[in-house]
Amino acid sequence: MPLQVSDYSWQQTKTAVFLSLPLKGVCVRDTDVFCTENYLKVNFPPFLFEAFLYAPIDDESSKAKIGNDTVVFTLYKKEAAMWETLSVTGVDKEMMQRIREKSILQAQERAKEATEAKAAAKREDQKYALSVMMKIEEEERKKIEDMKENERIKATKELEAWKEYQRKAEEQKKIQKEEKLCQKEQQIKEERKKLKYKTSTRNSASRNLAPKWLHKQAEARRAMNTDIPELCDLKEEEKNPEWLKDKGNKLFATENYLAAINAYNLAIRLNNKMPLLYLNRAACHLKLKNLHKAIEDSSKKFCSLEGTERQASEPKLSHHIPCDLHVYIHMA
């Protein structure tokens, strides 16, 4: 059974009570203090101190200081008044037991309330921390979305700028291409004009400037065959322009265009008044893609028609001459 301690001292003011209790050499860590508004107990085995307080105190703000083998209590009164004694007098054992039990229940309820309050505070702290974390995450997510949106807008602008650049480049290329085509067409027109002018000038000069006696003399030389060395080795029948024209027609039919051109050349040197010789030679040049020579022979053919009457009985090579030559001559 614990030993009751009675050698304590106390003092008071209207608002506080100061209690000094010796520990009697007991270690501080073995001291247990229990205090409620009406009950104070200090257990330091084998000693025990109990005080059934004269009036209620504020046990939450009251303090206890242990040191130098002494426990010093500072108990704040709930009502400012002077106490007659520290403990109430005339208390029997049953009443003491009820006060003890009531104090324990109060302490348990307060501990429970404190635990619940602590748990509630902890939940509130967790809730607050969670809300703060969610807010931070929301801000981070919004920041990332804003960055993505800015990047998307930037990429869209760059793509639109690139498309605009490509479109302008394509337009510029198209304009340059059209300008080159126009220049090329203009050059072709100028070359055609120059060629037509050159051909007409040569033909007019041949018609107007050449003396008649010169034409007669050339015809006489062709008739005598004195100025054509290539005819020296030919037979007499092979010196006939008609025979050479037929020979050229046969070579044309066998697609030997170079040999046909040589035959027409000799025939023209013998007689340049036969329009079909120029026309047939133009057909050969057309097959060989010599367009300028084909045009030139066609022009000579028309010029030769001006000074020569067409014979109704004269054989033609129309079935040997491709239709595209007629169209080309007509267009020229």
GROMACS .gro file of C-alpha atoms in nm:
model
  332
    1MET     CA    1   0.000   0.000   0.000
    2PRO     CA    2   0.147   0.343  -0.097
    3LEU     CA    3   0.258   0.587   0.172
    4GLN     CA    4   0.059   0.909   0.190
    5VAL     CA    5   0.271   1.225   0.174
    6SER     CA    6   0.165   1.504   0.405
    7ASP     CA    7   0.479   1.720   0.424
    8TYR     CA    8   0.401   1.964   0.147
    9SER     CA    9   0.368   2.341   0.143
   10TRP     CA   10   0.139   2.572  -0.049
   11GLN     CA   11   0.066   2.939  -0.104
   12GLN     CA   12  -0.209   3.121  -0.286
   13THR     CA   13  -0.328   3.441  -0.443
   14LYS     CA   14  -0.678   3.523  -0.557
   15THR     CA   15  -0.604   3.373  -0.902
   16ALA     CA   16  -0.346   3.098  -0.837
   17VAL     CA   17  -0.223   2.832  -0.598
   18PHE     CA   18   0.146   2.741  -0.564
   19LEU     CA   19   0.211   2.389  -0.430
   20SER     CA   20   0.554   2.243  -0.349
   21LEU     CA   21   0.585   1.865  -0.303
   22PRO     CA   22   0.913   1.688  -0.212
   23LEU     CA   23   0.990   1.368  -0.406
   24LYS     CA   24   1.186   1.213  -0.123
   25GLY     CA   25   1.473   1.092  -0.341
   26VAL     CA   26   1.251   0.923  -0.603
   27CYS     CA   27   1.376   0.943  -0.962
   28VAL     CA   28   1.199   1.198  -1.176
   29ARG     CA   29   1.116   0.950  -1.453
   30ASP     CA   30   0.923   0.738  -1.202
   31THR     CA   31   0.693   1.029  -1.113
   32ASP     CA   32   0.335   1.025  -1.244
   33VAL     CA   33   0.116   1.338  -1.224
   34PHE     CA   34  -0.264   1.334  -1.273
   35CYS     CA   35  -0.468   1.653  -1.247
   36THR     CA   36  -0.829   1.754  -1.312
   37GLU     CA   37  -1.029   2.060  -1.209
   38ASN     CA   38  -1.114   1.907  -0.866
   39TYR     CA   39  -0.848   1.643  -0.815
   40LEU     CA   40  -0.466   1.631  -0.807
   41LYS     CA   41  -0.262   1.314  -0.767
   42VAL     CA   42   0.115   1.259  -0.773
   43ASN     CA   43   0.233   0.898  -0.768
   44PHE     CA   44   0.606   0.837  -0.708
   45PRO     CA   45   0.630   0.488  -0.559
   46PRO     CA   46   0.627   0.406  -0.283
   47PHE     CA   47   0.474   0.746  -0.210
   48LEU     CA   48   0.138   0.890  -0.312
   49PHE     CA   49  -0.001   1.242  -0.283
   50GLU     CA   50  -0.372   1.319  -0.331
   51ALA     CA   51  -0.554   1.651  -0.301
   52PHE     CA   52  -0.929   1.695  -0.336
   53LEU     CA   53  -0.915   2.064  -0.427
   54TYR     CA   54  -1.113   2.322  -0.243
   55ALA     CA   55  -1.246   2.481  -0.564
   56PRO     CA   56  -1.223   2.404  -0.936
   57ILE     CA   57  -0.905   2.501  -1.122
   58ASP     CA   58  -0.820   2.547  -1.488
   59ASP     CA   59  -0.627   2.226  -1.538
   60GLU     CA   60  -0.546   2.303  -1.901
   61SER     CA   61  -0.351   2.619  -1.817
   62SER     CA   62  -0.206   2.490  -1.491
   63LYS     CA   63   0.161   2.383  -1.485
   64ALA     CA   64   0.398   2.148  -1.303
   65LYS     CA   65   0.775   2.181  -1.277
   66ILE     CA   66   0.992   1.894  -1.155
   67GLY     CA   67   1.347   1.953  -1.039
   68ASN     CA   68   1.579   1.936  -0.739
   69ASP     CA   69   1.375   1.645  -0.593
   70THR     CA   70   1.070   1.870  -0.584
   71VAL     CA   71   0.752   1.912  -0.788
   72VAL     CA   72   0.622   2.270  -0.798
   73PHE     CA   73   0.263   2.317  -0.918
   74THR     CA   74   0.109   2.641  -1.040
   75LEU     CA   75  -0.269   2.594  -1.030
   76TYR     CA   76  -0.488   2.869  -1.180
   77LYS     CA   77  -0.826   2.917  -1.014
   78LYS     CA   78  -1.141   2.932  -1.223
   79GLU     CA   79  -1.286   3.190  -0.983
   80ALA     CA   80  -1.075   3.459  -0.820
   81ALA     CA   81  -1.114   3.393  -0.448
   82MET     CA   82  -0.909   3.295  -0.148
   83TRP     CA   83  -0.927   2.931  -0.037
   84GLU     CA   84  -0.960   2.833   0.322
   85THR     CA   85  -0.772   2.508   0.270
   86LEU     CA   86  -0.601   2.327  -0.016
   87SER     CA   87  -0.823   2.021   0.012
   88VAL     CA   88  -1.186   1.998   0.114
   89THR     CA   89  -1.252   1.864   0.462
   90GLY     CA   90  -1.507   1.611   0.580
   91VAL     CA   91  -1.481   1.387   0.275
   92ASP     CA   92  -1.546   1.020   0.336
   93LYS     CA   93  -1.402   0.732   0.138
   94GLU     CA   94  -1.708   0.690  -0.087
   95MET     CA   95  -1.706   1.052  -0.182
   96MET     CA   96  -1.331   1.035  -0.249
   97GLN     CA   97  -1.389   0.733  -0.472
   98ARG     CA   98  -1.662   0.915  -0.663
   99ILE     CA   99  -1.434   1.214  -0.711
  100ARG     CA  100  -1.155   0.985  -0.833
  101GLU     CA  101  -1.386   0.805  -1.077
  102LYS     CA  102  -1.537   1.130  -1.196
  103SER     CA  103  -1.191   1.277  -1.253
  104ILE     CA  104  -1.079   0.969  -1.444
  105LEU     CA  105  -1.391   0.985  -1.663
  106GLN     CA  106  -1.329   1.354  -1.725
  107ALA     CA  107  -0.968   1.282  -1.816
  108GLN     CA  108  -1.073   1.001  -2.046
  109GLU     CA  109  -1.334   1.218  -2.214
  110ARG     CA  110  -1.082   1.498  -2.257
  111ALA     CA  111  -0.826   1.255  -2.392
  112LYS     CA  112  -1.087   1.121  -2.630
  113GLU     CA  113  -1.185   1.471  -2.735
  114ALA     CA  114  -0.821   1.562  -2.774
  115THR     CA  115  -0.761   1.248  -2.983
  116GLU     CA  116  -1.065   1.323  -3.195
  117ALA     CA  117  -0.963   1.685  -3.226
  118LYS     CA  118  -0.613   1.577  -3.320
  119ALA     CA  119  -0.752   1.329  -3.572
  120ALA     CA  120  -0.986   1.595  -3.710
  121ALA     CA  121  -0.699   1.841  -3.727
  122LYS     CA  122  -0.490   1.577  -3.899
  123ARG     CA  123  -0.771   1.512  -4.146
  124GLU     CA  124  -0.807   1.882  -4.206
  125ASP     CA  125  -0.433   1.910  -4.256
  126GLN     CA  126  -0.441   1.617  -4.498
  127LYS     CA  127  -0.742   1.764  -4.675
  128TYR     CA  128  -0.572   2.100  -4.696
  129ALA     CA  129  -0.249   1.938  -4.817
  130LEU     CA  130  -0.447   1.739  -5.073
  131SER     CA  131  -0.629   2.048  -5.193
  132VAL     CA  132  -0.300   2.236  -5.216
  133MET     CA  133  -0.145   1.946  -5.408
  134MET     CA  134  -0.446   1.926  -5.639
  135LYS     CA  135  -0.427   2.299  -5.693
  136ILE     CA  136  -0.057   2.274  -5.771
  137GLU     CA  137  -0.121   1.984  -6.009
  138GLU     CA  138  -0.405   2.178  -6.172
  139GLU     CA  139  -0.176   2.477  -6.217
  140GLU     CA  140   0.096   2.253  -6.360
  141ARG     CA  141  -0.156   2.085  -6.593
  142LYS     CA  142  -0.289   2.420  -6.705
  143LYS     CA  143   0.065   2.543  -6.756
  144ILE     CA  144   0.146   2.236  -6.969
  145GLU     CA  145  -0.176   2.279  -7.167
  146ASP     CA  146  -0.093   2.646  -7.224
  147MET     CA  147   0.255   2.549  -7.341
  148LYS     CA  148   0.107   2.288  -7.576
  149GLU     CA  149  -0.146   2.538  -7.707
  150ASN     CA  150   0.127   2.797  -7.761
  151GLU     CA  151   0.340   2.538  -7.940
  152ARG     CA  152   0.042   2.437  -8.153
  153ILE     CA  153  -0.032   2.798  -8.243
  154LYS     CA  154   0.336   2.855  -8.321
  155ALA     CA  155   0.354   2.541  -8.536
  156THR     CA  156   0.031   2.640  -8.714
  157LYS     CA  157   0.168   2.986  -8.788
  158GLU     CA  158   0.496   2.839  -8.913
  159LEU     CA  159   0.305   2.592  -9.132
  160GLU     CA  160   0.086   2.869  -9.273
  161ALA     CA  161   0.393   3.081  -9.338
  162TRP     CA  162   0.563   2.787  -9.512
  163LYS     CA  163   0.250   2.724  -9.723
  164GLU     CA  164   0.235   3.093  -9.813
  165TYR     CA  165   0.605   3.086  -9.906
  166GLN     CA  166   0.551   2.774 -10.118
  167ARG     CA  167   0.248   2.930 -10.285
  168LYS     CA  168   0.440   3.248 -10.369
  169ALA     CA  169   0.734   3.039 -10.493
  170GLU     CA  170   0.500   2.835 -10.716
  171GLU     CA  171   0.340   3.153 -10.846
  172GLN     CA  172   0.684   3.300 -10.914
  173LYS     CA  173   0.790   2.982 -11.097
  174LYS     CA  174   0.467   2.987 -11.296
  175ILE     CA  175   0.520   3.352 -11.388
  176GLN     CA  176   0.881   3.283 -11.489
  177LYS     CA  177   0.772   2.982 -11.691
  178GLU     CA  178   0.503   3.186 -11.868
  179GLU     CA  179   0.755   3.461 -11.935
  180LYS     CA  180   0.999   3.209 -12.082
  181LEU     CA  181   0.723   3.059 -12.297
  182CYS     CA  182   0.623   3.405 -12.416
  183GLN     CA  183   0.985   3.487 -12.494
  184LYS     CA  184   1.027   3.159 -12.677
  185GLU     CA  185   0.707   3.214 -12.876
  186GLN     CA  186   0.822   3.566 -12.955
  187GLN     CA  187   1.159   3.432 -13.072
  188ILE     CA  188   0.986   3.170 -13.289
  189LYS     CA  189   0.762   3.438 -13.440
  190GLU     CA  190   1.063   3.662 -13.506
  191GLU     CA  191   1.256   3.373 -13.662
  192ARG     CA  192   0.958   3.290 -13.883
  193LYS     CA  193   0.927   3.653 -13.985
  194LYS     CA  194   1.300   3.670 -14.060
  195LEU     CA  195   1.285   3.344 -14.256
  196LYS     CA  196   0.977   3.454 -14.448
  197TYR     CA  197   1.133   3.793 -14.515
  198LYS     CA  198   1.459   3.630 -14.623
  199THR     CA  199   1.279   3.385 -14.850
  200SER     CA  200   1.056   3.652 -15.005
  201THR     CA  201   1.357   3.884 -15.049
  202ARG     CA  202   1.559   3.611 -15.217
  203ASN     CA  203   1.274   3.512 -15.445
  204SER     CA  204   1.193   3.872 -15.535
  205ALA     CA  205   1.560   3.942 -15.599
  206SER     CA  206   1.580   3.635 -15.817
  207ARG     CA  207   1.274   3.742 -16.014
  208ASN     CA  208   1.347   4.114 -16.042
  209LEU     CA  209   1.725   4.149 -16.046
  210ALA     CA  210   1.844   3.853 -16.246
  211PRO     CA  211   1.861   3.939 -16.621
  212LYS     CA  212   1.661   3.725 -16.856
  213TRP     CA  213   1.968   3.647 -17.062
  214LEU     CA  214   2.130   3.498 -16.747
  215HIS     CA  215   1.835   3.260 -16.699
  216LYS     CA  216   1.850   3.161 -17.063
  217GLN     CA  217   2.222   3.105 -17.044
  218ALA     CA  218   2.183   2.886 -16.730
  219GLU     CA  219   1.908   2.688 -16.899
  220ALA     CA  220   2.133   2.643 -17.197
  221ARG     CA  221   2.413   2.517 -16.972
  222ARG     CA  222   2.180   2.273 -16.800
  223ALA     CA  223   2.057   2.154 -17.136
  224MET     CA  224   2.410   2.098 -17.259
  225ASN     CA  225   2.509   1.936 -16.925
  226THR     CA  226   2.851   2.096 -16.954
  227ASP     CA  227   2.861   2.231 -16.592
  228ILE     CA  228   2.747   1.916 -16.403
  229PRO     CA  229   3.042   1.677 -16.350
  230GLU     CA  230   2.817   1.425 -16.170
  231LEU     CA  231   2.632   1.355 -16.497
  232CYS     CA  232   2.943   1.252 -16.688
  233ASP     CA  233   2.924   0.891 -16.572
  234LEU     CA  234   2.545   0.861 -16.621
  235LYS     CA  235   2.369   0.708 -16.912
  236GLU     CA  236   2.178   0.928 -17.149
  237GLU     CA  237   1.839   0.824 -17.015
  238GLU     CA  238   1.960   0.887 -16.657
  239LYS     CA  239   2.027   1.252 -16.745
  240ASN     CA  240   1.654   1.310 -16.792
  241PRO     CA  241   1.494   1.509 -16.502
  242GLU     CA  242   1.177   1.303 -16.533
  243TRP     CA  243   1.375   0.981 -16.496
  244LEU     CA  244   1.558   1.122 -16.193
  245LYS     CA  245   1.225   1.232 -16.041
  246ASP     CA  246   1.081   0.883 -16.080
  247LYS     CA  247   1.401   0.738 -15.932
  248GLY     CA  248   1.368   0.970 -15.633
  249ASN     CA  249   1.004   0.869 -15.592
  250LYS     CA  250   1.101   0.501 -15.573
  251LEU     CA  251   1.373   0.573 -15.321
  252PHE     CA  252   1.124   0.779 -15.117
  253ALA     CA  253   0.882   0.486 -15.121
  254THR     CA  254   1.157   0.258 -14.980
  255GLU     CA  255   1.233   0.525 -14.710
  256ASN     CA  256   1.581   0.590 -14.850
  257TYR     CA  257   1.538   0.964 -14.810
  258LEU     CA  258   1.903   1.073 -14.848
  259ALA     CA  259   1.936   0.892 -15.183
  260ALA     CA  260   1.602   1.038 -15.292
  261ILE     CA  261   1.729   1.390 -15.203
  262ASN     CA  262   2.040   1.332 -15.421
  263ALA     CA  263   1.820   1.225 -15.713
  264TYR     CA  264   1.599   1.532 -15.675
  265ASN     CA  265   1.908   1.755 -15.646
  266LEU     CA  266   2.039   1.631 -15.984
  267ALA     CA  267   1.695   1.667 -16.141
  268ILE     CA  268   1.662   2.025 -16.010
  269ARG     CA  269   2.010   2.109 -16.142
  270LEU     CA  270   1.893   1.984 -16.481
  271ASN     CA  271   1.558   2.161 -16.466
  272ASN     CA  272   1.460   2.396 -16.180
  273LYS     CA  273   1.121   2.475 -16.331
  274MET     CA  274   0.956   2.154 -16.212
  275PRO     CA  275   0.762   2.235 -15.893
  276LEU     CA  276   0.717   1.868 -15.794
  277LEU     CA  277   1.095   1.826 -15.761
  278TYR     CA  278   1.100   2.085 -15.481
  279LEU     CA  279   0.788   1.944 -15.324
  280ASN     CA  280   0.923   1.587 -15.326
  281ARG     CA  281   1.258   1.699 -15.185
  282ALA     CA  282   1.070   1.895 -14.916
  283ALA     CA  283   0.888   1.571 -14.825
  284CYS     CA  284   1.225   1.398 -14.782
  285HIS     CA  285   1.355   1.682 -14.564
  286LEU     CA  286   1.039   1.661 -14.353
  287LYS     CA  287   1.095   1.290 -14.296
  288LEU     CA  288   1.452   1.368 -14.189
  289LYS     CA  289   1.324   1.647 -13.955
  290ASN     CA  290   1.500   1.917 -14.162
  291LEU     CA  291   1.212   2.160 -14.121
  292HIS     CA  292   1.388   2.473 -14.244
  293LYS     CA  293   1.498   2.300 -14.566
  294ALA     CA  294   1.146   2.163 -14.607
  295ILE     CA  295   1.002   2.514 -14.577
  296GLU     CA  296   1.265   2.650 -14.813
  297ASP     CA  297   1.187   2.386 -15.080
  298SER     CA  298   0.814   2.449 -15.038
  299SER     CA  299   0.872   2.822 -15.092
  300LYS     CA  300   1.078   2.746 -15.402
  301LYS     CA  301   0.798   2.522 -15.527
  302PHE     CA  302   0.549   2.808 -15.504
  303CYS     CA  303   0.794   3.046 -15.668
  304SER     CA  304   0.848   2.809 -15.955
  305LEU     CA  305   0.475   2.787 -16.008
  306GLU     CA  306   0.460   3.160 -16.083
  307GLY     CA  307   0.678   3.130 -16.394
  308THR     CA  308   0.573   2.786 -16.516
  309GLU     CA  309   0.235   2.662 -16.633
  310ARG     CA  310   0.124   2.343 -16.470
  311GLN     CA  311   0.081   2.059 -16.719
  312ALA     CA  312  -0.234   1.854 -16.687
  313SER     CA  313  -0.053   1.548 -16.803
  314GLU     CA  314   0.238   1.593 -16.557
  315PRO     CA  315   0.271   1.297 -16.316
  316LYS     CA  316   0.229   1.372 -15.941
  317LEU     CA  317   0.377   1.232 -15.618
  318SER     CA  318   0.083   1.320 -15.397
  319HIS     CA  319   0.039   0.963 -15.284
  320HIS     CA  320   0.405   0.955 -15.174
  321ILE     CA  321   0.399   1.289 -14.991
  322PRO     CA  322   0.267   1.277 -14.634
  323CYS     CA  323  -0.037   1.489 -14.557
  324ASP     CA  324   0.138   1.670 -14.272
  325LEU     CA  325   0.372   1.836 -14.525
  326HIS     CA  326   0.071   1.982 -14.705
  327VAL     CA  327  -0.064   2.110 -14.376
  328TYR     CA  328   0.274   2.252 -14.274
  329ILE     CA  329   0.317   2.425 -14.612
  330HIS     CA  330  -0.034   2.563 -14.590
  331MET     CA  331   0.032   2.697 -14.242
  332ALA     CA  332   0.366   2.849 -14.345
   0.00000   0.00000   0.00000
